[in-house]
Amino acid sequence: MADLLSVAEADACIRESMTTLPAERATLSRAIGRRLLSPVLADRSLPPYDRSMMDGIAFSSSSINPDKIEIAGLHAAGDPPPDALEAGQAWEIMTGAMVPEDCDTVVPYESLADDHSRITSRFKPGQFIHKAGSDAKEGDILIPAGTTLGAPEVAIAASVGQNSLTVPRLPRVGILTTGDEAIHPAATPKPWQIRRSNGPTLAALISMLGLPLNFHQHGPDDEDALTTLLEQAMESVDLLIISGGISKGKKDFVRRLLDARLGKPAFHGIALRPGKPLAFWPGPPDVFALPGNPVSALATFARFVRPALHQLQGLAPPTRLLRAPDSLEPLEHLTWLAPVAVATGKKTTLHPPQNSGDYISISPSTGVLEVPPVSSFSRSAALTYYPYAL
Ligand SMILES: Nc1nc2c(c(=O)[nH]1)N[C@H]1C(S)=C(S)[C@@H](COP(=O)(O)OP(=O)(O)OC[C@H]3O[C@@H](n4cnc5c(N)ncnc54)[C@H](O)[C@@H]3O)O[C@H]1N2
Ligand code: MOO
């Protein structure tokens, strides 16, 4: 294993050689889930005016007689400030309306007599008014740069007039799968052929991640054909995922063709199962050559490619720390990417394949757990979980 990198070395190599993509402005529905690059400031105080929190009446507590209310009229949300009230009068006021300057209290309909002529329960002067500027002042930083944008941040941005935000561009992804034996899923295989599954799997994952798939092709085990496809793929993507043809076979051309075009990879070969033949060429475009075995392709996508796609967007890796399932046993010399099913409120369960070609046994799994080799494994230590997608 002397020439094989450790997983930590491979990880560091990827992290150090990749940068965040350049910035773009994205509409709020395209910005959610991404990293904010410029802060969002309050363009006015929030709330911008004293806001009624209830449907009911508004009045001045110093001049009202709770047993004899005179309604001056309706003051609804969106209405400009009304005329001044006379002593003893109240406005019918709606939630979200600006509380008039001469009013300091709101009483909800539920605390009024049916004809609104009396207040039937005790009230506190000042109640049910969301005071102007009590949430934020003009110029306050409401969302600092570096925040990963969620639904509350979208609400804030919209409320201060920012319909688009500055975020790193989304990585444009390419997929090139290889193999003479692997035919289109819609075709009928000969006895010596299989229907290819890596392309559809990777494309589905990219779609779930909301990333543009700019290139998706399958190539035969033929140097000229693969060279043409590689050239095409490189033109339009930030990150290219290749599957198959990266091991030691007579028809495994991927390493040789990429060496000719890009030079030696940053690494090729990791002390890892599955995924030992994984290779990486830093870009742009960044190129990952995943092993063709379906379990290896999926596991190495989750462990290396997905975090790399996050890094291109300036996002932290989408990982979690988990306790090892009871039945888990580490491998002697290799890090193991163990397929596991993780669900809220349930024990993490292990779904190991018989070998890296057995994608049936892993079907309940939701991601892989990184299990260090026996020499550095500790049952009490948390392990890192890499989900396939969400
Ligand atoms: N002499 C050695 N042979 C192998 C080694 C080794 O170290 N020495 N490593 C083994 C390991 S580990 C793996 S993993 C595989 C990876 O090989 P390749 O990346 O070259 O992949 P292929 O040979 O093209 O395919 C492997 C396997 O996967 C199937 N496959 C390929 N593409 C697809 C697809 N799109 N959909 C479904 N299945 C696919 C293919 O039919 C093969 O069965 O190498 C070992 N060999
Ligand atoms: O390492 Mo391979 O990726 O055993 O299947």
Tab-separated table of N, CA and C in Angstrom, residues 219-282:
chain	number	residue	atom	x	y	z
A	219	GLY	N	-18.994	7.137	-23.251
A	219	GLY	CA	-18.041	6.846	-24.316
A	219	GLY	C	-17.625	5.383	-24.309
A	220	PRO	N	-17.225	4.863	-25.477
A	220	PRO	CA	-16.728	3.477	-25.551
A	220	PRO	C	-15.288	3.406	-25.030
A	221	ASP	N	-14.774	2.199	-24.863
A	221	ASP	CA	-13.367	2.020	-24.462
A	221	ASP	C	-12.497	2.185	-25.712
A	222	ASP	N	-12.414	3.409	-26.190
A	222	ASP	CA	-11.686	3.703	-27.427
A	222	ASP	C	-10.995	5.048	-27.245
A	223	GLU	N	-9.682	5.056	-27.476
A	223	GLU	CA	-8.901	6.255	-27.144
A	223	GLU	C	-9.335	7.491	-27.926
A	224	ASP	N	-9.563	7.310	-29.231
A	224	ASP	CA	-9.934	8.476	-30.060
A	224	ASP	C	-11.292	9.028	-29.639
A	225	ALA	N	-12.241	8.102	-29.456
A	225	ALA	CA	-13.602	8.554	-29.086
A	225	ALA	C	-13.568	9.248	-27.721
A	226	LEU	N	-12.824	8.674	-26.775
A	226	LEU	CA	-12.780	9.279	-25.434
A	226	LEU	C	-12.059	10.631	-25.468
A	227	THR	N	-11.013	10.732	-26.291
A	227	THR	CA	-10.297	12.015	-26.399
A	227	THR	C	-11.251	13.103	-26.874
A	228	THR	N	-12.042	12.796	-27.898
A	228	THR	CA	-12.994	13.783	-28.421
A	228	THR	C	-13.991	14.178	-27.329
A	229	LEU	N	-14.533	13.181	-26.619
A	229	LEU	CA	-15.525	13.485	-25.575
A	229	LEU	C	-14.905	14.295	-24.437
A	230	LEU	N	-13.664	13.941	-24.059
A	230	LEU	CA	-12.993	14.696	-22.981
A	230	LEU	C	-12.811	16.156	-23.385
A	231	GLU	N	-12.378	16.375	-24.633
A	231	GLU	CA	-12.187	17.763	-25.122
A	231	GLU	C	-13.494	18.534	-25.023
A	232	GLN	N	-14.578	17.900	-25.492
A	232	GLN	CA	-15.888	18.566	-25.448
A	232	GLN	C	-16.285	18.877	-24.011
A	233	ALA	N	-16.117	17.899	-23.132
A	233	ALA	CA	-16.555	18.066	-21.737
A	233	ALA	C	-15.819	19.222	-21.074
A	234	MET	N	-14.514	19.292	-21.300
A	234	MET	CA	-13.676	20.287	-20.604
A	234	MET	C	-14.070	21.721	-20.970
A	235	GLU	N	-14.650	21.885	-22.155
A	235	GLU	CA	-14.959	23.245	-22.626
A	235	GLU	C	-16.036	23.939	-21.812
A	236	SER	N	-16.958	23.158	-21.247
A	236	SER	CA	-18.161	23.803	-20.713
A	236	SER	C	-18.431	23.532	-19.245
A	237	VAL	N	-17.448	22.982	-18.514
A	237	VAL	CA	-17.745	22.634	-17.119
A	237	VAL	C	-16.685	23.181	-16.159
A	238	ASP	N	-17.093	23.279	-14.880
A	238	ASP	CA	-16.150	23.628	-13.808
A	238	ASP	C	-15.619	22.370	-13.141
A	239	LEU	N	-16.438	21.307	-13.173
A	239	LEU	CA	-16.021	20.052	-12.544
A	239	LEU	C	-16.530	18.897	-13.404
A	240	LEU	N	-15.597	18.014	-13.772
A	240	LEU	CA	-15.951	16.870	-14.615
A	240	LEU	C	-15.843	15.586	-13.796
A	241	ILE	N	-16.904	14.776	-13.854
A	241	ILE	CA	-16.902	13.473	-13.181
A	241	ILE	C	-16.831	12.408	-14.277
A	242	ILE	N	-15.767	11.596	-14.206
A	242	ILE	CA	-15.638	10.480	-15.147
A	242	ILE	C	-15.880	9.204	-14.359
A	243	SER	N	-16.537	8.224	-14.961
A	243	SER	CA	-16.623	6.931	-14.266
A	243	SER	C	-16.105	5.826	-15.166
A	244	GLY	N	-15.330	4.930	-14.545
A	244	GLY	CA	-14.813	3.744	-15.231
A	244	GLY	C	-13.506	4.018	-15.955
A	245	GLY	N	-12.839	2.938	-16.335
A	245	GLY	CA	-11.625	3.025	-17.137
A	245	GLY	C	-10.433	3.631	-16.419
A	246	ILE	N	-10.411	3.576	-15.070
A	246	ILE	CA	-9.332	4.253	-14.324
A	246	ILE	C	-8.465	3.251	-13.563
A	247	SER	N	-8.733	1.933	-13.768
A	247	SER	CA	-7.941	0.937	-13.044
A	247	SER	C	-6.794	0.434	-13.935
A	248	LYS	N	-6.482	-0.846	-13.851
A	248	LYS	CA	-5.261	-1.338	-14.504
A	248	LYS	C	-5.519	-2.128	-15.784
A	249	GLY	N	-6.774	-2.169	-16.256
A	249	GLY	CA	-7.125	-2.990	-17.421
A	249	GLY	C	-6.494	-2.488	-18.716
A	250	LYS	N	-6.420	-3.409	-19.687
A	250	LYS	CA	-5.846	-3.076	-21.000
A	250	LYS	C	-6.654	-1.998	-21.710
A	251	LYS	N	-7.932	-1.907	-21.353
A	251	LYS	CA	-8.782	-0.915	-22.007
A	251	LYS	C	-9.162	0.221	-21.049
A	252	ASP	N	-8.416	0.349	-19.956
A	252	ASP	CA	-8.637	1.475	-19.028
A	252	ASP	C	-7.777	2.650	-19.503
A	253	PHE	N	-8.362	3.530	-20.346
A	253	PHE	CA	-7.584	4.585	-21.016
A	253	PHE	C	-7.620	5.937	-20.292
A	254	VAL	N	-8.459	6.064	-19.276
A	254	VAL	CA	-8.735	7.409	-18.733
A	254	VAL	C	-7.462	8.072	-18.191
A	255	ARG	N	-6.687	7.327	-17.425
A	255	ARG	CA	-5.471	7.907	-16.841
A	255	ARG	C	-4.528	8.417	-17.942
A	256	ARG	N	-4.268	7.571	-18.955
A	256	ARG	CA	-3.327	7.940	-20.012
A	256	ARG	C	-3.811	9.178	-20.784
A	257	LEU	N	-5.112	9.210	-21.084
A	257	LEU	CA	-5.636	10.334	-21.876
A	257	LEU	C	-5.603	11.637	-21.075
A	258	LEU	N	-5.914	11.545	-19.791
A	258	LEU	CA	-5.897	12.775	-18.979
A	258	LEU	C	-4.467	13.228	-18.703
A	259	ASP	N	-3.558	12.269	-18.525
A	259	ASP	CA	-2.136	12.629	-18.367
A	259	ASP	C	-1.660	13.424	-19.585
A	260	ALA	N	-2.057	12.945	-20.766
A	260	ALA	CA	-1.610	13.598	-22.003
A	260	ALA	C	-2.155	15.015	-22.088
A	261	ARG	N	-3.348	15.212	-21.569
A	261	ARG	CA	-3.960	16.534	-21.704
A	261	ARG	C	-3.650	17.455	-20.513
A	262	LEU	N	-3.618	16.868	-19.311
A	262	LEU	CA	-3.520	17.703	-18.095
A	262	LEU	C	-2.238	17.484	-17.298
A	263	GLY	N	-1.440	16.508	-17.694
A	263	GLY	CA	-0.259	16.172	-16.881
A	263	GLY	C	-0.651	15.176	-15.802
A	264	LYS	N	0.307	14.920	-14.898
A	264	LYS	CA	0.069	13.905	-13.846
A	264	LYS	C	-1.057	14.363	-12.914
A	265	PRO	N	-1.841	13.406	-12.401
A	265	PRO	CA	-2.908	13.800	-11.457
A	265	PRO	C	-2.323	14.214	-10.105
A	266	ALA	N	-3.123	14.921	-9.319
A	266	ALA	CA	-2.704	15.254	-7.945
A	266	ALA	C	-2.584	13.978	-7.134
A	267	PHE	N	-3.467	13.014	-7.419
A	267	PHE	CA	-3.305	11.666	-6.844
A	267	PHE	C	-4.061	10.671	-7.703
A	268	HIS	N	-3.634	9.429	-7.628
A	268	HIS	CA	-4.319	8.312	-8.277
A	268	HIS	C	-4.072	7.092	-7.407
A	269	GLY	N	-5.080	6.710	-6.633
A	269	GLY	CA	-4.927	5.573	-5.732
A	269	GLY	C	-4.978	6.016	-4.284
A	270	ILE	N	-5.967	5.503	-3.557
A	270	ILE	CA	-6.144	5.841	-2.145
A	270	ILE	C	-6.296	4.542	-1.368
A	271	ALA	N	-5.800	4.534	-0.136
A	271	ALA	CA	-5.960	3.353	0.717
A	271	ALA	C	-7.401	3.315	1.221
A	272	LEU	N	-8.288	2.914	0.329
A	272	LEU	CA	-9.726	3.091	0.551
A	272	LEU	C	-10.494	1.950	-0.100
A	273	ARG	N	-11.588	1.511	0.547
A	273	ARG	CA	-12.505	0.564	-0.095
A	273	ARG	C	-13.931	1.002	0.180
A	274	PRO	N	-14.802	1.098	-0.817
A	274	PRO	CA	-14.435	1.049	-2.218
A	274	PRO	C	-13.833	2.377	-2.639
A	275	GLY	N	-13.195	2.386	-3.804
A	275	GLY	CA	-12.693	3.650	-4.330
A	275	GLY	C	-11.204	3.726	-4.466
A	276	LYS	N	-10.533	2.596	-4.318
A	276	LYS	CA	-9.062	2.611	-4.376
A	276	LYS	C	-8.512	3.297	-5.627
A	277	PRO	N	-9.084	3.078	-6.818
A	277	PRO	CA	-8.466	3.689	-8.017
A	277	PRO	C	-8.820	5.156	-8.250
A	278	LEU	N	-9.483	5.832	-7.320
A	278	LEU	CA	-9.895	7.230	-7.538
A	278	LEU	C	-8.704	8.116	-7.942
A	279	ALA	N	-8.922	8.968	-8.944
A	279	ALA	CA	-7.874	9.916	-9.369
A	279	ALA	C	-8.455	11.310	-9.448
A	280	PHE	N	-7.571	12.312	-9.233
A	280	PHE	CA	-8.026	13.716	-9.223
A	280	PHE	C	-7.003	14.609	-9.911
A	281	TRP	N	-7.501	15.413	-10.863
A	281	TRP	CA	-6.687	16.438	-11.519
A	281	TRP	C	-7.285	17.796	-11.164
A	282	PRO	N	-6.527	18.657	-10.473
A	282	PRO	CA	-7.091	19.976	-10.152
A	282	PRO	C	-7.237	20.822	-11.412
